[in-house]
Amino acid sequence: MIRAKFLGVGMYVPPKVVTNDDLSTLMDTSDEWIRQRTGIEQRHWVEGKTTNADLGFEASKMALSKAGIEAKEIDLIVYATLSSDHDFPGTGVFLQKKLGIGGCATIDIRQQCTGFVYGLSIADQFIRSGMYKKVLVVGSEVHSRGLDRSPRGREVSVLFGDGAGAAILGAVDVKDGSKDSYLCSTHLHSDGNFAEELWVAGPGMGFGGETRFPTADVSDEVYYPKMNGKTVFLHACKRMPEAVMEALNASEKKIEDIDLFIFHQANLRINDMVAKQFSIPEHKVFNTIQKYANTTAATIPIGLAEAERAGKLKPGMLVAIAAFGSGFTWGSALVRW
Ligand code: ACO
């Protein structure tokens, strides 16, 4: 049967490090509060003219090099981001231009923190159907330019960082029930009843049914992310375990069968709760939030690339991936690495 295999993963973060102490000079926060409530110690922010597509390009180059293939072999780019470079066209075509592969297909998706899992699923469906053989899935975010850096923004702005991750998925012929490396399954969900619990209201065509730009004042809070943190936290703690179990059940696996868990990085306390609920030993959960904060669509591929670089992700391992975020959206994947 034709399945999708991870041929290579890559990541990139811009060089500038912003510590919690740096943020405490902008808003009423502290290193102690941020570490205790989220686990975050620092994040990276872009400087100068660096774009979302630039970050995606660097991560893609690393993924291509790990996969040992050339960019021109890519049939489809799936680009997941909530911080696109422009309203339109999507950032995928700007990455395509940088890679010099005009002509292949591109799809941009907006599923926020679950964006990469959705991207994996899209790649998987195209590969399983036989339509494409090699798909580049990218998660990339430039949050720093869209955060409210005024004192008003402290509840959200301390949580996010800039960065990108990428994966090349390629078609392989695997035998049913074998231990070959492949993406075993993906599972996607969303619930628009909670769309306004974590969102940016404007600009947008739906803003109050009025004009597209309700005000020229860039300090207007409608332009900045708004989050009901407690509601998001509670739903994440419910949906992430559900998503993990869905992926395990689809392959008739148990928690003990999983070698490594790569969870979305929104809050270390969420991941600790999921691990505690399933009695997962600490060494099986790979977190990067301490260094990079929440890079939204990029957290999962950054986690995969970093785990591989750290020698914690090796061929043959069974890997469970789960994410939750704005939408609400949530999902999971099971991978034989
Ligand atoms: N520094 C200092 N104090 C702060 C800060 C800050 N940065 N932010 C909030 N506080 C204050 C609050 O005002 C509050 O003060 P009060 O008690 O005087 O009212 C106090 O700290 C406690 O606030 P809580 O909201 O109770 O803090 P909580 O423990 O819930 O942590 C957090 C807040 C970190 C936002 C948490 O709710 C969370 O992680 N939520 C989920 C985030 C998430 O999963 N996002 C999804 C992915 S993101 C995406 O999809 C784009």
Short mmCIF file of N, CA and C in Angstrom, two decimals, residues 206-336:
data_model
loop_
_atom_site.label_atom_id
_atom_site.label_comp_id
_atom_site.label_asym_id
_atom_site.label_seq_id
_atom_site.Cartn_x
_atom_site.Cartn_y
_atom_site.Cartn_z
N GLY A 206 -15.10 40.57 7.69
CA GLY A 206 -16.28 40.34 8.53
C GLY A 206 -16.34 41.27 9.72
N PHE A 207 -15.45 42.24 9.77
CA PHE A 207 -15.38 43.06 10.96
C PHE A 207 -16.60 43.97 11.09
N GLY A 208 -17.53 43.57 11.94
CA GLY A 208 -18.70 44.38 12.24
C GLY A 208 -19.57 44.67 11.04
N GLY A 209 -19.37 44.00 9.92
CA GLY A 209 -20.15 44.25 8.71
C GLY A 209 -19.95 45.66 8.21
N GLU A 210 -18.88 46.31 8.66
CA GLU A 210 -18.68 47.70 8.25
C GLU A 210 -17.48 47.81 7.31
N THR A 211 -16.63 48.76 7.59
CA THR A 211 -15.48 48.92 6.70
C THR A 211 -14.41 47.91 7.06
N ARG A 212 -13.52 47.68 6.14
CA ARG A 212 -12.49 46.68 6.35
C ARG A 212 -11.52 47.10 7.45
N PHE A 213 -11.17 48.38 7.45
CA PHE A 213 -10.25 48.87 8.47
C PHE A 213 -11.04 49.79 9.39
N PRO A 214 -11.48 49.29 10.54
CA PRO A 214 -12.36 50.07 11.38
C PRO A 214 -11.71 51.34 11.92
N THR A 215 -10.40 51.35 11.99
CA THR A 215 -9.72 52.53 12.48
C THR A 215 -8.30 52.55 11.92
N ALA A 216 -7.79 53.72 11.75
CA ALA A 216 -6.41 53.82 11.26
C ALA A 216 -5.43 53.73 12.43
N ASP A 217 -5.93 53.61 13.62
CA ASP A 217 -5.08 53.63 14.82
C ASP A 217 -4.51 52.24 15.08
N VAL A 218 -3.22 52.05 14.80
CA VAL A 218 -2.63 50.72 14.95
C VAL A 218 -2.53 50.28 16.42
N SER A 219 -2.79 51.19 17.32
CA SER A 219 -2.77 50.77 18.73
C SER A 219 -4.14 50.23 19.15
N ASP A 220 -5.12 50.27 18.22
CA ASP A 220 -6.46 49.75 18.53
C ASP A 220 -6.35 48.26 18.84
N GLU A 221 -6.97 47.84 19.95
CA GLU A 221 -6.79 46.46 20.39
C GLU A 221 -7.40 45.42 19.45
N VAL A 222 -8.27 45.82 18.51
CA VAL A 222 -8.85 44.82 17.59
C VAL A 222 -7.79 44.16 16.72
N TYR A 223 -6.65 44.81 16.54
CA TYR A 223 -5.62 44.25 15.67
C TYR A 223 -4.76 43.20 16.36
N TYR A 224 -4.94 43.02 17.66
CA TYR A 224 -4.04 42.14 18.41
C TYR A 224 -4.76 40.89 18.90
N PRO A 225 -4.01 39.78 19.07
CA PRO A 225 -4.65 38.54 19.53
C PRO A 225 -5.32 38.74 20.88
N LYS A 226 -6.52 38.17 20.98
CA LYS A 226 -7.27 38.20 22.25
C LYS A 226 -7.51 36.75 22.65
N MET A 227 -7.30 36.45 23.91
CA MET A 227 -7.47 35.06 24.34
C MET A 227 -8.14 35.00 25.71
N ASN A 228 -9.11 34.09 25.79
CA ASN A 228 -9.65 33.74 27.10
C ASN A 228 -8.81 32.56 27.59
N GLY A 229 -7.70 32.89 28.26
CA GLY A 229 -6.67 31.90 28.59
C GLY A 229 -7.19 30.68 29.34
N LYS A 230 -8.07 30.92 30.30
CA LYS A 230 -8.55 29.80 31.13
C LYS A 230 -9.39 28.82 30.30
N THR A 231 -10.28 29.36 29.45
CA THR A 231 -11.11 28.49 28.60
C THR A 231 -10.22 27.68 27.65
N VAL A 232 -9.25 28.37 27.05
CA VAL A 232 -8.36 27.67 26.11
C VAL A 232 -7.60 26.57 26.85
N PHE A 233 -7.12 26.91 28.02
CA PHE A 233 -6.33 25.95 28.82
C PHE A 233 -7.17 24.70 29.12
N LEU A 234 -8.40 24.91 29.59
CA LEU A 234 -9.25 23.78 29.97
C LEU A 234 -9.58 22.88 28.77
N HIS A 235 -9.88 23.52 27.64
CA HIS A 235 -10.19 22.72 26.45
C HIS A 235 -8.96 21.98 25.94
N ALA A 236 -7.79 22.62 26.02
CA ALA A 236 -6.56 21.96 25.57
C ALA A 236 -6.31 20.70 26.41
N CYS A 237 -6.53 20.83 27.72
CA CYS A 237 -6.28 19.68 28.62
C CYS A 237 -7.26 18.54 28.37
N LYS A 238 -8.40 18.83 27.75
CA LYS A 238 -9.38 17.78 27.43
C LYS A 238 -9.11 17.21 26.02
N ARG A 239 -8.91 18.10 25.07
CA ARG A 239 -8.82 17.66 23.67
C ARG A 239 -7.50 16.98 23.32
N MET A 240 -6.40 17.42 23.93
CA MET A 240 -5.10 16.80 23.60
C MET A 240 -5.10 15.32 23.98
N PRO A 241 -5.51 14.94 25.20
CA PRO A 241 -5.55 13.50 25.51
C PRO A 241 -6.50 12.73 24.60
N GLU A 242 -7.66 13.34 24.30
CA GLU A 242 -8.61 12.67 23.39
C GLU A 242 -7.95 12.39 22.05
N ALA A 243 -7.23 13.40 21.55
CA ALA A 243 -6.59 13.25 20.23
C ALA A 243 -5.51 12.18 20.26
N VAL A 244 -4.75 12.13 21.36
CA VAL A 244 -3.72 11.09 21.49
C VAL A 244 -4.37 9.72 21.44
N MET A 245 -5.45 9.53 22.20
CA MET A 245 -6.12 8.22 22.26
C MET A 245 -6.69 7.83 20.90
N GLU A 246 -7.20 8.82 20.18
CA GLU A 246 -7.77 8.54 18.86
C GLU A 246 -6.68 7.97 17.92
N ALA A 247 -5.49 8.58 17.98
CA ALA A 247 -4.40 8.10 17.13
C ALA A 247 -3.95 6.70 17.54
N LEU A 248 -3.87 6.47 18.84
CA LEU A 248 -3.44 5.15 19.33
C LEU A 248 -4.47 4.08 18.97
N ASN A 249 -5.74 4.38 19.19
CA ASN A 249 -6.79 3.40 18.92
C ASN A 249 -6.84 3.01 17.44
N ALA A 250 -6.56 3.99 16.57
CA ALA A 250 -6.62 3.71 15.12
C ALA A 250 -5.61 2.64 14.72
N SER A 251 -4.50 2.55 15.47
CA SER A 251 -3.47 1.54 15.16
C SER A 251 -3.40 0.45 16.22
N GLU A 252 -4.41 0.43 17.09
CA GLU A 252 -4.46 -0.56 18.17
C GLU A 252 -3.17 -0.56 18.99
N LYS A 253 -2.74 0.65 19.36
CA LYS A 253 -1.55 0.80 20.20
C LYS A 253 -1.95 1.29 21.57
N LYS A 254 -1.02 1.06 22.52
CA LYS A 254 -1.24 1.55 23.90
C LYS A 254 -0.21 2.65 24.19
N ILE A 255 -0.48 3.42 25.22
CA ILE A 255 0.45 4.49 25.62
C ILE A 255 1.87 3.95 25.76
N GLU A 256 2.01 2.77 26.36
CA GLU A 256 3.34 2.19 26.60
C GLU A 256 4.07 1.85 25.29
N ASP A 257 3.32 1.71 24.20
CA ASP A 257 3.96 1.37 22.92
C ASP A 257 4.66 2.58 22.30
N ILE A 258 4.30 3.77 22.78
CA ILE A 258 4.83 4.99 22.14
C ILE A 258 6.22 5.32 22.70
N ASP A 259 7.15 5.57 21.77
CA ASP A 259 8.53 5.88 22.18
C ASP A 259 8.73 7.36 22.45
N LEU A 260 7.99 8.21 21.72
CA LEU A 260 8.18 9.66 21.90
C LEU A 260 6.87 10.40 21.62
N PHE A 261 6.58 11.38 22.47
CA PHE A 261 5.39 12.23 22.29
C PHE A 261 5.87 13.63 21.90
N ILE A 262 5.37 14.11 20.78
CA ILE A 262 5.66 15.49 20.36
C ILE A 262 4.34 16.24 20.44
N PHE A 263 4.20 17.07 21.47
CA PHE A 263 2.96 17.83 21.67
C PHE A 263 3.17 19.28 21.22
N HIS A 264 2.05 19.92 20.89
CA HIS A 264 2.09 21.36 20.64
C HIS A 264 2.64 22.07 21.89
N GLN A 265 3.29 23.21 21.68
CA GLN A 265 3.97 23.90 22.79
C GLN A 265 3.25 25.21 23.11
N ALA A 266 2.13 25.12 23.83
CA ALA A 266 1.39 26.33 24.22
C ALA A 266 1.68 26.69 25.66
N ASN A 267 1.84 25.65 26.48
CA ASN A 267 2.08 25.87 27.91
C ASN A 267 2.61 24.55 28.47
N LEU A 268 3.75 24.62 29.15
CA LEU A 268 4.35 23.40 29.69
C LEU A 268 3.40 22.69 30.65
N ARG A 269 2.55 23.49 31.32
CA ARG A 269 1.61 22.87 32.28
C ARG A 269 0.57 22.01 31.56
N ILE A 270 0.19 22.40 30.34
CA ILE A 270 -0.76 21.57 29.57
C ILE A 270 -0.11 20.23 29.26
N ASN A 271 1.14 20.27 28.76
CA ASN A 271 1.82 19.03 28.39
C ASN A 271 2.11 18.16 29.61
N ASP A 272 2.43 18.81 30.73
CA ASP A 272 2.67 18.04 31.96
C ASP A 272 1.38 17.34 32.40
N MET A 273 0.26 18.03 32.23
CA MET A 273 -1.02 17.42 32.63
C MET A 273 -1.36 16.21 31.77
N VAL A 274 -1.13 16.34 30.46
CA VAL A 274 -1.40 15.21 29.56
C VAL A 274 -0.49 14.04 29.94
N ALA A 275 0.78 14.33 30.18
CA ALA A 275 1.74 13.27 30.54
C ALA A 275 1.34 12.60 31.85
N LYS A 276 0.90 13.43 32.81
CA LYS A 276 0.50 12.88 34.11
C LYS A 276 -0.74 11.99 33.98
N GLN A 277 -1.69 12.47 33.18
CA GLN A 277 -2.93 11.72 33.00
C GLN A 277 -2.67 10.32 32.45
N PHE A 278 -1.67 10.20 31.58
CA PHE A 278 -1.36 8.90 30.97
C PHE A 278 -0.16 8.21 31.62
N SER A 279 0.37 8.80 32.69
CA SER A 279 1.58 8.26 33.35
C SER A 279 2.72 8.05 32.34
N ILE A 280 2.91 9.06 31.49
CA ILE A 280 4.01 8.99 30.51
C ILE A 280 5.30 9.43 31.20
N PRO A 281 6.36 8.62 31.14
CA PRO A 281 7.62 9.05 31.76
C PRO A 281 8.17 10.31 31.09
N GLU A 282 8.81 11.14 31.91
CA GLU A 282 9.28 12.46 31.45
C GLU A 282 10.14 12.38 30.18
N HIS A 283 11.01 11.34 30.10
CA HIS A 283 11.95 11.29 28.97
C HIS A 283 11.26 10.99 27.64
N LYS A 284 9.97 10.64 27.68
CA LYS A 284 9.26 10.35 26.43
C LYS A 284 8.50 11.57 25.87
N VAL A 285 8.51 12.68 26.60
CA VAL A 285 7.84 13.89 26.10
C VAL A 285 8.92 14.92 25.75
N PHE A 286 8.94 15.34 24.49
CA PHE A 286 9.99 16.27 24.05
C PHE A 286 9.43 17.68 23.93
N ASN A 287 9.83 18.55 24.84
CA ASN A 287 9.34 19.94 24.85
C ASN A 287 10.42 20.92 24.41
N THR A 288 9.98 21.96 23.71
CA THR A 288 10.92 23.00 23.27
C THR A 288 10.46 24.40 23.68
N ILE A 289 9.32 24.46 24.38
CA ILE A 289 8.71 25.75 24.71
C ILE A 289 9.65 26.63 25.54
N GLN A 290 10.52 25.99 26.34
CA GLN A 290 11.43 26.76 27.18
C GLN A 290 12.28 27.71 26.33
N LYS A 291 12.74 27.22 25.16
CA LYS A 291 13.66 28.01 24.32
C LYS A 291 12.94 28.87 23.28
N TYR A 292 11.81 28.36 22.78
CA TYR A 292 11.19 29.01 21.61
C TYR A 292 9.81 29.58 21.88
N ALA A 293 9.23 29.35 23.07
CA ALA A 293 7.85 29.75 23.37
C ALA A 293 6.89 29.06 22.39
N ASN A 294 5.72 29.64 22.20
CA ASN A 294 4.73 29.04 21.30
C ASN A 294 4.94 29.59 19.89
N THR A 295 5.43 28.74 19.00
CA THR A 295 5.61 29.16 17.60
C THR A 295 4.46 28.61 16.74
N THR A 296 3.35 28.31 17.38
CA THR A 296 2.08 27.96 16.71
C THR A 296 2.26 26.84 15.66
N ALA A 297 2.09 27.13 14.38
CA ALA A 297 2.15 26.06 13.37
C ALA A 297 3.53 25.41 13.30
N ALA A 298 4.53 26.07 13.88
CA ALA A 298 5.90 25.55 13.76
C ALA A 298 6.31 24.64 14.92
N THR A 299 5.51 24.57 16.00
CA THR A 299 6.01 23.85 17.18
C THR A 299 6.26 22.36 16.90
N ILE A 300 5.37 21.73 16.15
CA ILE A 300 5.52 20.28 15.94
C ILE A 300 6.76 19.96 15.07
N PRO A 301 6.91 20.61 13.88
CA PRO A 301 8.12 20.28 13.11
C PRO A 301 9.41 20.73 13.80
N ILE A 302 9.36 21.82 14.57
CA ILE A 302 10.55 22.21 15.33
C ILE A 302 10.86 21.10 16.35
N GLY A 303 9.83 20.58 17.00
CA GLY A 303 10.02 19.49 17.98
C GLY A 303 10.63 18.26 17.32
N LEU A 304 10.12 17.89 16.15
CA LEU A 304 10.65 16.71 15.45
C LEU A 304 12.12 16.92 15.07
N ALA A 305 12.42 18.10 14.51
CA ALA A 305 13.79 18.37 14.06
C ALA A 305 14.76 18.43 15.24
N GLU A 306 14.32 19.06 16.33
CA GLU A 306 15.19 19.18 17.51
C GLU A 306 15.38 17.81 18.17
N ALA A 307 14.32 17.02 18.23
CA ALA A 307 14.42 15.69 18.85
C ALA A 307 15.38 14.82 18.05
N GLU A 308 15.32 14.96 16.73
CA GLU A 308 16.23 14.17 15.88
C GLU A 308 17.67 14.63 16.10
N ARG A 309 17.84 15.96 16.15
CA ARG A 309 19.19 16.50 16.35
C ARG A 309 19.75 16.07 17.72
N ALA A 310 18.87 15.97 18.71
CA ALA A 310 19.30 15.60 20.08
C ALA A 310 19.47 14.09 20.24
N GLY A 311 19.21 13.33 19.17
CA GLY A 311 19.36 11.87 19.24
C GLY A 311 18.22 11.18 19.98
N LYS A 312 17.10 11.91 20.18
CA LYS A 312 15.95 11.33 20.90
C LYS A 312 14.91 10.76 19.95
N LEU A 313 15.06 11.03 18.67
CA LEU A 313 14.11 10.53 17.67
C LEU A 313 14.91 9.72 16.65
N LYS A 314 14.67 8.39 16.68
CA LYS A 314 15.49 7.51 15.83
C LYS A 314 14.60 6.64 14.96
N PRO A 315 15.14 6.16 13.84
CA PRO A 315 14.35 5.30 12.95
C PRO A 315 13.74 4.11 13.69
N GLY A 316 12.49 3.82 13.35
CA GLY A 316 11.80 2.68 13.97
C GLY A 316 10.95 3.06 15.17
N MET A 317 11.19 4.26 15.71
CA MET A 317 10.42 4.69 16.90
C MET A 317 8.97 4.98 16.52
N LEU A 318 8.08 4.72 17.47
CA LEU A 318 6.67 5.06 17.28
C LEU A 318 6.44 6.42 17.96
N VAL A 319 5.95 7.38 17.18
CA VAL A 319 5.83 8.77 17.65
C VAL A 319 4.38 9.21 17.61
N ALA A 320 3.89 9.75 18.73
CA ALA A 320 2.53 10.31 18.77
C ALA A 320 2.64 11.83 18.80
N ILE A 321 1.86 12.46 17.92
CA ILE A 321 1.86 13.93 17.79
C ILE A 321 0.45 14.42 18.13
N ALA A 322 0.34 15.51 18.90
CA ALA A 322 -0.99 16.07 19.17
C ALA A 322 -0.89 17.59 19.33
N ALA A 323 -1.94 18.28 18.87
CA ALA A 323 -1.94 19.75 18.95
C ALA A 323 -3.34 20.27 19.22
N PHE A 324 -3.38 21.47 19.78
CA PHE A 324 -4.66 22.14 20.07
C PHE A 324 -4.45 23.64 19.93
N GLY A 325 -5.44 24.33 19.38
CA GLY A 325 -5.29 25.79 19.31
C GLY A 325 -6.53 26.51 18.83
N SER A 326 -6.30 27.74 18.43
CA SER A 326 -7.37 28.64 18.03
C SER A 326 -8.26 28.01 16.97
N GLY A 327 -9.56 28.27 17.11
CA GLY A 327 -10.56 27.73 16.17
C GLY A 327 -11.88 27.34 16.86
N PHE A 328 -11.87 26.58 17.94
CA PHE A 328 -10.78 25.73 18.33
C PHE A 328 -10.51 24.68 17.27
N THR A 329 -9.25 24.29 17.14
CA THR A 329 -8.87 23.18 16.28
C THR A 329 -8.02 22.23 17.11
N TRP A 330 -8.07 20.97 16.82
CA TRP A 330 -7.17 20.01 17.47
C TRP A 330 -7.00 18.79 16.58
N GLY A 331 -5.94 18.04 16.84
CA GLY A 331 -5.70 16.88 15.99
C GLY A 331 -4.50 16.09 16.47
N SER A 332 -4.27 14.96 15.81
CA SER A 332 -3.15 14.10 16.20
C SER A 332 -2.66 13.30 15.00
N ALA A 333 -1.52 12.68 15.19
CA ALA A 333 -0.94 11.81 14.16
C ALA A 333 -0.11 10.74 14.85
N LEU A 334 -0.06 9.58 14.23
CA LEU A 334 0.83 8.52 14.71
C LEU A 334 1.81 8.22 13.59
N VAL A 335 3.09 8.17 13.95
CA VAL A 335 4.13 8.00 12.94
C VAL A 335 5.08 6.89 13.34
N ARG A 336 5.38 5.97 12.42
CA ARG A 336 6.53 5.06 12.63
C ARG A 336 7.70 5.77 11.99
#
